[in-house]
Coordinates of C-alpha atoms in Angstrom, one line a residue:
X56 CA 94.7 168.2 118.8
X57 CA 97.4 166.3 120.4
X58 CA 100.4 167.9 119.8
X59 CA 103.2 165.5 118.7
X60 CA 107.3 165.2 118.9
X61 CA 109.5 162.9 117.4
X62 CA 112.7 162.6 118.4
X63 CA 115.5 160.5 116.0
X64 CA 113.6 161.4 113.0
X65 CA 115.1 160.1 109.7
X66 CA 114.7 156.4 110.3
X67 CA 112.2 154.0 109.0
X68 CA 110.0 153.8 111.9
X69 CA 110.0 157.8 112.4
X70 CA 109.1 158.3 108.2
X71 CA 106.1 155.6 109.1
X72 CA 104.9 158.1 111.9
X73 CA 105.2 161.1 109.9
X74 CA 102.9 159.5 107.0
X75 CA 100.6 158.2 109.7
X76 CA 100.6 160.8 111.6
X77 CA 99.8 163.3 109.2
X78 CA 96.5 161.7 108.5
X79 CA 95.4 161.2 111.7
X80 CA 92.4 163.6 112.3
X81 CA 93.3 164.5 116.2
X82 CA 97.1 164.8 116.3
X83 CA 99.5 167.3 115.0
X84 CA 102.8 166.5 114.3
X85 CA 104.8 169.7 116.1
X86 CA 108.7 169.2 116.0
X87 CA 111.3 166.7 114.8
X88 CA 114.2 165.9 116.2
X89 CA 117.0 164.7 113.6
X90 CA 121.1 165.7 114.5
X91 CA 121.9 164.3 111.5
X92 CA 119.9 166.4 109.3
X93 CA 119.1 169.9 111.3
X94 CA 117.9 172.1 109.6
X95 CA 116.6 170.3 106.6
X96 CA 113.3 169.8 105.0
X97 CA 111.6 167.0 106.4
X98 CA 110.1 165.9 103.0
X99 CA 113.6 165.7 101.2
X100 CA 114.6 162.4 103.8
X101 CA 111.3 161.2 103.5
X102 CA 110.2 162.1 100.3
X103 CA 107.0 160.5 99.7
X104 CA 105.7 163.3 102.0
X105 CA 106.6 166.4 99.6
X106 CA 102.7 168.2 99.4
X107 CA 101.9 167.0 102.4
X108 CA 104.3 169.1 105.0
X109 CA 106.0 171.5 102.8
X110 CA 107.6 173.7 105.8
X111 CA 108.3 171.5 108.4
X112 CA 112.0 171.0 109.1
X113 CA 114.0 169.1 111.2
X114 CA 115.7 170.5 114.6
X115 CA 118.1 169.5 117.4
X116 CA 115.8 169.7 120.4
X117 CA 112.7 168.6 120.7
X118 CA 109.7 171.8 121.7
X119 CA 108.5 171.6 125.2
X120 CA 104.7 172.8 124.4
X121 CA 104.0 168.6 123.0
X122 CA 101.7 166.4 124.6
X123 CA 103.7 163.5 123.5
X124 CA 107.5 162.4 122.3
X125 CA 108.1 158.7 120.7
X126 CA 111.4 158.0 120.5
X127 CA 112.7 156.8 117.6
X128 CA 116.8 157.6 118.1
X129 CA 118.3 153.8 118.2
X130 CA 118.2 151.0 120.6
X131 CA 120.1 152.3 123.9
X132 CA 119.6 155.6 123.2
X133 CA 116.3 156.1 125.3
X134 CA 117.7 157.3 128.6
X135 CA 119.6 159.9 127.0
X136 CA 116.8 161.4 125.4
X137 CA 114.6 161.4 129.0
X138 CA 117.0 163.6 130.2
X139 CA 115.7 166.9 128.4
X140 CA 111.9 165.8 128.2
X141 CA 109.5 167.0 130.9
X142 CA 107.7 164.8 133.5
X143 CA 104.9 166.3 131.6
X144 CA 104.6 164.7 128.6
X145 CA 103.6 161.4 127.8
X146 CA 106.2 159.0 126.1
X147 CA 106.0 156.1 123.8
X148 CA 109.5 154.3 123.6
X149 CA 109.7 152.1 119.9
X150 CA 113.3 151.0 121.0
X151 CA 113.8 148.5 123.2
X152 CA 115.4 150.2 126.4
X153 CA 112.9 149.8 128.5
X154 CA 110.4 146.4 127.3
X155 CA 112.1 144.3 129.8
X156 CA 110.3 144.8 132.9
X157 CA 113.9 145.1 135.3
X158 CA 114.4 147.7 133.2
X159 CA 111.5 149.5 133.1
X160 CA 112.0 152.1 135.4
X161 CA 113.4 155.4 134.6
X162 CA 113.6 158.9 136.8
X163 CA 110.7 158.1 138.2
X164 CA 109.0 157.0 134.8
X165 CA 107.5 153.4 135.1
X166 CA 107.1 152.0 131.5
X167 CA 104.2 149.5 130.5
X168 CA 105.1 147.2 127.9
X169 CA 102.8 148.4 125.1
X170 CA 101.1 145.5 123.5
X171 CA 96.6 146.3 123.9
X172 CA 96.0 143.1 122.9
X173 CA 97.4 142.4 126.4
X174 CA 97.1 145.0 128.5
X175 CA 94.7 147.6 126.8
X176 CA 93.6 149.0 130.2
X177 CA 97.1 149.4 132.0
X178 CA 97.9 151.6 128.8
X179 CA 94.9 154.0 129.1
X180 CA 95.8 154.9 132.6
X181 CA 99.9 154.7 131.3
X182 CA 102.4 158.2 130.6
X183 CA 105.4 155.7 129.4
X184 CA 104.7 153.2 126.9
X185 CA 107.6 150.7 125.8
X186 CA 106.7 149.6 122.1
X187 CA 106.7 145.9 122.0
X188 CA 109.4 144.2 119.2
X189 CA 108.1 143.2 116.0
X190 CA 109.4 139.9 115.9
X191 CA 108.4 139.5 119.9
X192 CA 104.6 141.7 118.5
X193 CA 104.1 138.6 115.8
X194 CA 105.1 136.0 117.9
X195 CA 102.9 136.8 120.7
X196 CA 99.7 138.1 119.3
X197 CA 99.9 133.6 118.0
X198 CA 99.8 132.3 121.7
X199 CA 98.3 134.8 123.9
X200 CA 95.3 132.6 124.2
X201 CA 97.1 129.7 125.1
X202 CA 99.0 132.1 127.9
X203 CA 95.9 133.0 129.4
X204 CA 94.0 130.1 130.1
X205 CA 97.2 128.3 131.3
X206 CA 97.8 126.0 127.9
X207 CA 100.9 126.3 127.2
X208 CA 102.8 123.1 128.4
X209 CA 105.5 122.0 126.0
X210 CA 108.5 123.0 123.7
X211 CA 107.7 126.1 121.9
X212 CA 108.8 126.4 118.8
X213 CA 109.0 129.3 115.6
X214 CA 110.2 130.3 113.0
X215 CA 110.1 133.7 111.4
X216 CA 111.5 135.9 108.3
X217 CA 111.3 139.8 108.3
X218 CA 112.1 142.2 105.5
X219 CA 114.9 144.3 105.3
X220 CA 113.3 147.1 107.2
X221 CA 113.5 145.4 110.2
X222 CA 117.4 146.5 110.0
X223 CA 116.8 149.8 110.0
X224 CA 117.7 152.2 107.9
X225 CA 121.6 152.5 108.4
X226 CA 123.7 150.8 106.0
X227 CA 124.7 147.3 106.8
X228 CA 126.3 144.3 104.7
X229 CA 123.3 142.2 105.5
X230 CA 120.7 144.8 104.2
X231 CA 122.5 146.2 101.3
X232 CA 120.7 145.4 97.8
X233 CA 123.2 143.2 96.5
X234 CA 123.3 140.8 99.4
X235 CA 119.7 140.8 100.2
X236 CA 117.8 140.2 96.9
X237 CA 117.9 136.9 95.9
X238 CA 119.3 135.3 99.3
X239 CA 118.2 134.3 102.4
X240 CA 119.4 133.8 105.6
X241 CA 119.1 132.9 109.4
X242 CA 120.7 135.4 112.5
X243 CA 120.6 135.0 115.9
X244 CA 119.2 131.9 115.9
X245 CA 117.9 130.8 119.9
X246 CA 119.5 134.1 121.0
X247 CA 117.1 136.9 119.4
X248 CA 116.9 139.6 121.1
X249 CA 113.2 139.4 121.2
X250 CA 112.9 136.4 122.7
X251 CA 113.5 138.1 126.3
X252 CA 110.2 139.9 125.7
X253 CA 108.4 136.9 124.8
X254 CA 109.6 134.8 127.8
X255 CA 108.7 137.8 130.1
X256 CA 105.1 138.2 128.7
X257 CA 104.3 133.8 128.6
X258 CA 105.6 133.7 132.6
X259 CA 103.2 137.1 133.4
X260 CA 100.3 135.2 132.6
X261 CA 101.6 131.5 133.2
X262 CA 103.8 131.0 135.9
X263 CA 104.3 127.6 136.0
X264 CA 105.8 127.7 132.6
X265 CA 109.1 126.2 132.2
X266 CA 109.9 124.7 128.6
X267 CA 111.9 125.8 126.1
X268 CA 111.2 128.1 123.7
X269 CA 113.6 127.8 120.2
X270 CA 113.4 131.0 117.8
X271 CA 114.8 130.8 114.7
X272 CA 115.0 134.4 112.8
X273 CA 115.5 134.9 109.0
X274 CA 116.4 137.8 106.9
X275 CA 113.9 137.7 103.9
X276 CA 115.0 139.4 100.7
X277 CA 111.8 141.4 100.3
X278 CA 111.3 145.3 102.1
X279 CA 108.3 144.9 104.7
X280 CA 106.5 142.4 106.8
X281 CA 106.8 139.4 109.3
X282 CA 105.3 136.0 108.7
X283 CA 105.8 133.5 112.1
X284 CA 105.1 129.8 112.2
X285 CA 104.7 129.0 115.9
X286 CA 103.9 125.4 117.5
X287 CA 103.6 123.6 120.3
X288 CA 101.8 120.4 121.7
X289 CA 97.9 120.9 122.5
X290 CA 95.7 118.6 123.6
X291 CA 92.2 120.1 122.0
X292 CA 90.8 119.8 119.2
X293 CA 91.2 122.5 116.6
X294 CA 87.4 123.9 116.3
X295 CA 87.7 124.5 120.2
X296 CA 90.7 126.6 119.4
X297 CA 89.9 128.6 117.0
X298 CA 86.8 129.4 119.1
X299 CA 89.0 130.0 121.9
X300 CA 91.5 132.7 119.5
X301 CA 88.0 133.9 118.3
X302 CA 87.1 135.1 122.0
X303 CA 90.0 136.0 122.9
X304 CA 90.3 138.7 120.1
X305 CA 86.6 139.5 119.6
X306 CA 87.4 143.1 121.4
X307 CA 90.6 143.8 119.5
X308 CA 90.2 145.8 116.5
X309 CA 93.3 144.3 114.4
X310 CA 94.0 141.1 115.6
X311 CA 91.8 138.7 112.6
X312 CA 91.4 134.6 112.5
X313 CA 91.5 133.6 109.4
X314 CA 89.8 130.0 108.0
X315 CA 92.4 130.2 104.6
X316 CA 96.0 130.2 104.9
X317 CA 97.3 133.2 104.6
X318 CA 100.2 135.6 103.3
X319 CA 102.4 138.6 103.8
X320 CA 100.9 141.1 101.8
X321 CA 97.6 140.8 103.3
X322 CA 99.1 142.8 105.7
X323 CA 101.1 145.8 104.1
X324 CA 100.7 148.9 105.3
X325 CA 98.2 147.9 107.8
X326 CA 98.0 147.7 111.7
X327 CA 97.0 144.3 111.1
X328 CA 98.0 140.9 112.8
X329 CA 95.9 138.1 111.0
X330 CA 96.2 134.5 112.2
X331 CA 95.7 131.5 111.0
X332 CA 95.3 128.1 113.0
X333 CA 96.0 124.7 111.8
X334 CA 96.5 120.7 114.0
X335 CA 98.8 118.2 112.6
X336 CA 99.0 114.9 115.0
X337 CA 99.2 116.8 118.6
X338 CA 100.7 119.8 117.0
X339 CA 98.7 122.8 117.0
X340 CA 100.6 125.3 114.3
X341 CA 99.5 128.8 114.7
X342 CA 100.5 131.3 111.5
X343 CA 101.1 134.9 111.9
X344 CA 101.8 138.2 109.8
X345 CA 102.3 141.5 110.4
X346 CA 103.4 144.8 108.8
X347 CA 106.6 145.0 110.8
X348 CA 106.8 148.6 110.7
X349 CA 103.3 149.1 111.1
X350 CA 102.0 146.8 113.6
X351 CA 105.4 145.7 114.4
X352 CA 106.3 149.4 115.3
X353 CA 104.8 152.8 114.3
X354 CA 101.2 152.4 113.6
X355 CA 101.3 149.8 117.4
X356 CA 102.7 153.0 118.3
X357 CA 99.9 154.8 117.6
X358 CA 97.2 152.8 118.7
X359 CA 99.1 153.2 122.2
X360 CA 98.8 156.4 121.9
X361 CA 95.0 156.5 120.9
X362 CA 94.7 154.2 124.3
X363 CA 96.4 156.8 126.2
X364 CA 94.5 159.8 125.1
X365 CA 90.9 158.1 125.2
X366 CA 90.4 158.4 121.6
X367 CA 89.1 155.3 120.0
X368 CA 91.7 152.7 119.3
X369 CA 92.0 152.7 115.2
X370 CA 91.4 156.3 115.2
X371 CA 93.8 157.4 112.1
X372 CA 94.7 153.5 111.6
X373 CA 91.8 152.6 109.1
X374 CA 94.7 151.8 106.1
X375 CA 94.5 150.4 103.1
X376 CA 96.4 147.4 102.5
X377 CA 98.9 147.1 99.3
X378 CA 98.4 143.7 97.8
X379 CA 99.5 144.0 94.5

């Protein structure tokens, strides 16, 4: 079993580990690391786990005898944590300290950006794994293809709208229940943090890019989930696309092409990215959704962590999805 800590434990992307991990059939989830809460039950902050670990508790350092620590403790937090964890163990990093690839290098840790759809065989052979964004995870996943085979040659552009999870789970004006239901709204717009991530992955595989991408973010005013709308010019004809996606993909358990448009909640609680492809004039419109603490986060998480462990890649990610 592969013994599991988790360290900034009360948040939404830590509760999503705990309920995945608790099901997975070759980890064990070993200590959790919440300063906020020390001391309490796990299952009373995240309650939909009462039955499931009855004794666990949180604590304010993480145990040494794990195999492998994801941090979950806040953007910039990441290099605090890597103080008081051991060469040792293996570490998967859902914030975004280290995704950028300047950045990526820590007391002697060398983080690989962790998207398998990508690079699947630098993260087997990985210790440090920096969790891609969701936003940057959605967006991507809808024009790798194009990256690698060199099509990308024009004005990119997107759109996208995440739940309120995406916020996290401390209290803001712009996710409080009041201001969110019922309204919608852009952030960010161009500026996205994301969008660093995005640019860094396109240039890996095309280096002659050099157009703009524009990124406009919404806030949606339901709880879970990512839908993109990405386009850009393209000279081929849709069938050869598809074809082209269909390739790409074929050895990437999550990522699906679909021939019908498509929607949010085909994707809930899932590790799922499902695509869908359409060509208007010389537009080619690629369509994207993903659970954004799932795929976006936690369960991508996971997968990493089947990848670095040799274990087989949806091993403990077989969900269910919640359509109704």
């Amino acid at each position: 079993m592969i013994e599991i800590g988790i360290i900034g434990g009360t948040g939404y992307t830590a509760g999503e580990l705990i309920r995945l991990i608790i099901h997975h059939p070759k980890s064990n989830i070993r200590s959790v690391v919440s300063r906020s809460h020390p001391g309490e039950l796990i299952h009373l902050i995240h309650q939909d786990v009462l039955g499931e670990i009855e004794n666990l508790r949180f604590t304010t350092v993480i145990d040494k005898n794990i195999d492998v620590v994801f941090l979950c403790s806040g953007h910039g937090r990441s290099r605090k944590e890597l103080n008081d964890i051991s060469s040792e163990i293996k570490v998967i990093d859902l914030n975004q300290d280290f995704r950028i690839s300047c950045q990526s290098f820590f007391n002697g840790r060398n983080f690989i950006y962790g998207l398998p759809e990508l690079q699947k065989d630098s993260i087997k052979t990985s210790n440090n794994i920096a969790n891609p964004g969701c936003f940057a995870t959605a967006i991507l996943l809808s024009i790798l293809p194009l990256a690698s085979k060199n099509l990308l040659r024009d004005i990119i552009h997107i759109s996208a709208i995440t739940g309120s999870t995406g916020s996290g789970r401390k209290h803001s004006d712009t996710n409080h229940f009041s201001w969110r239901n019922n309204n919608i709204s852009t952030y960010k717009i161009f500026k996205h943090q994301h969008l660093q991530e995005i640019k860094q992955i396109i240039r890996h595989l095309q280096k002659d890019f050099s157009s703009k991408i524009y990124f406009v973010p919404y806030r949606g005013n339901f709880s879970r989930g990512i839908i993109a709308t990405t386009y850009t010019y393209s000279e081929f004809p849709l069938d050869e696309t598809i074809s082209m996606y269909k390739e790409y993909y074929k050895n990437h358990p999550f990522v699906y092409i679909s021939d019908i448009n498509i929607d949010v909640k085909q994707v809930i609680n899932t590790n799922k990215c499902i695509l869908h492809l359409l060509k208007e004039e010389n537009q080619l419109i690629i369509i994207s959704i993903i659970d954004n603490l799932i795929k976006g986060a936690s369960g991508q998480a996971i997968q990493n962590m089947n990848l670095m462990f040799n274990l087989e890649e949806d091993c403990g990610l077989r969900l269910k999805s919640v359509r109704f």
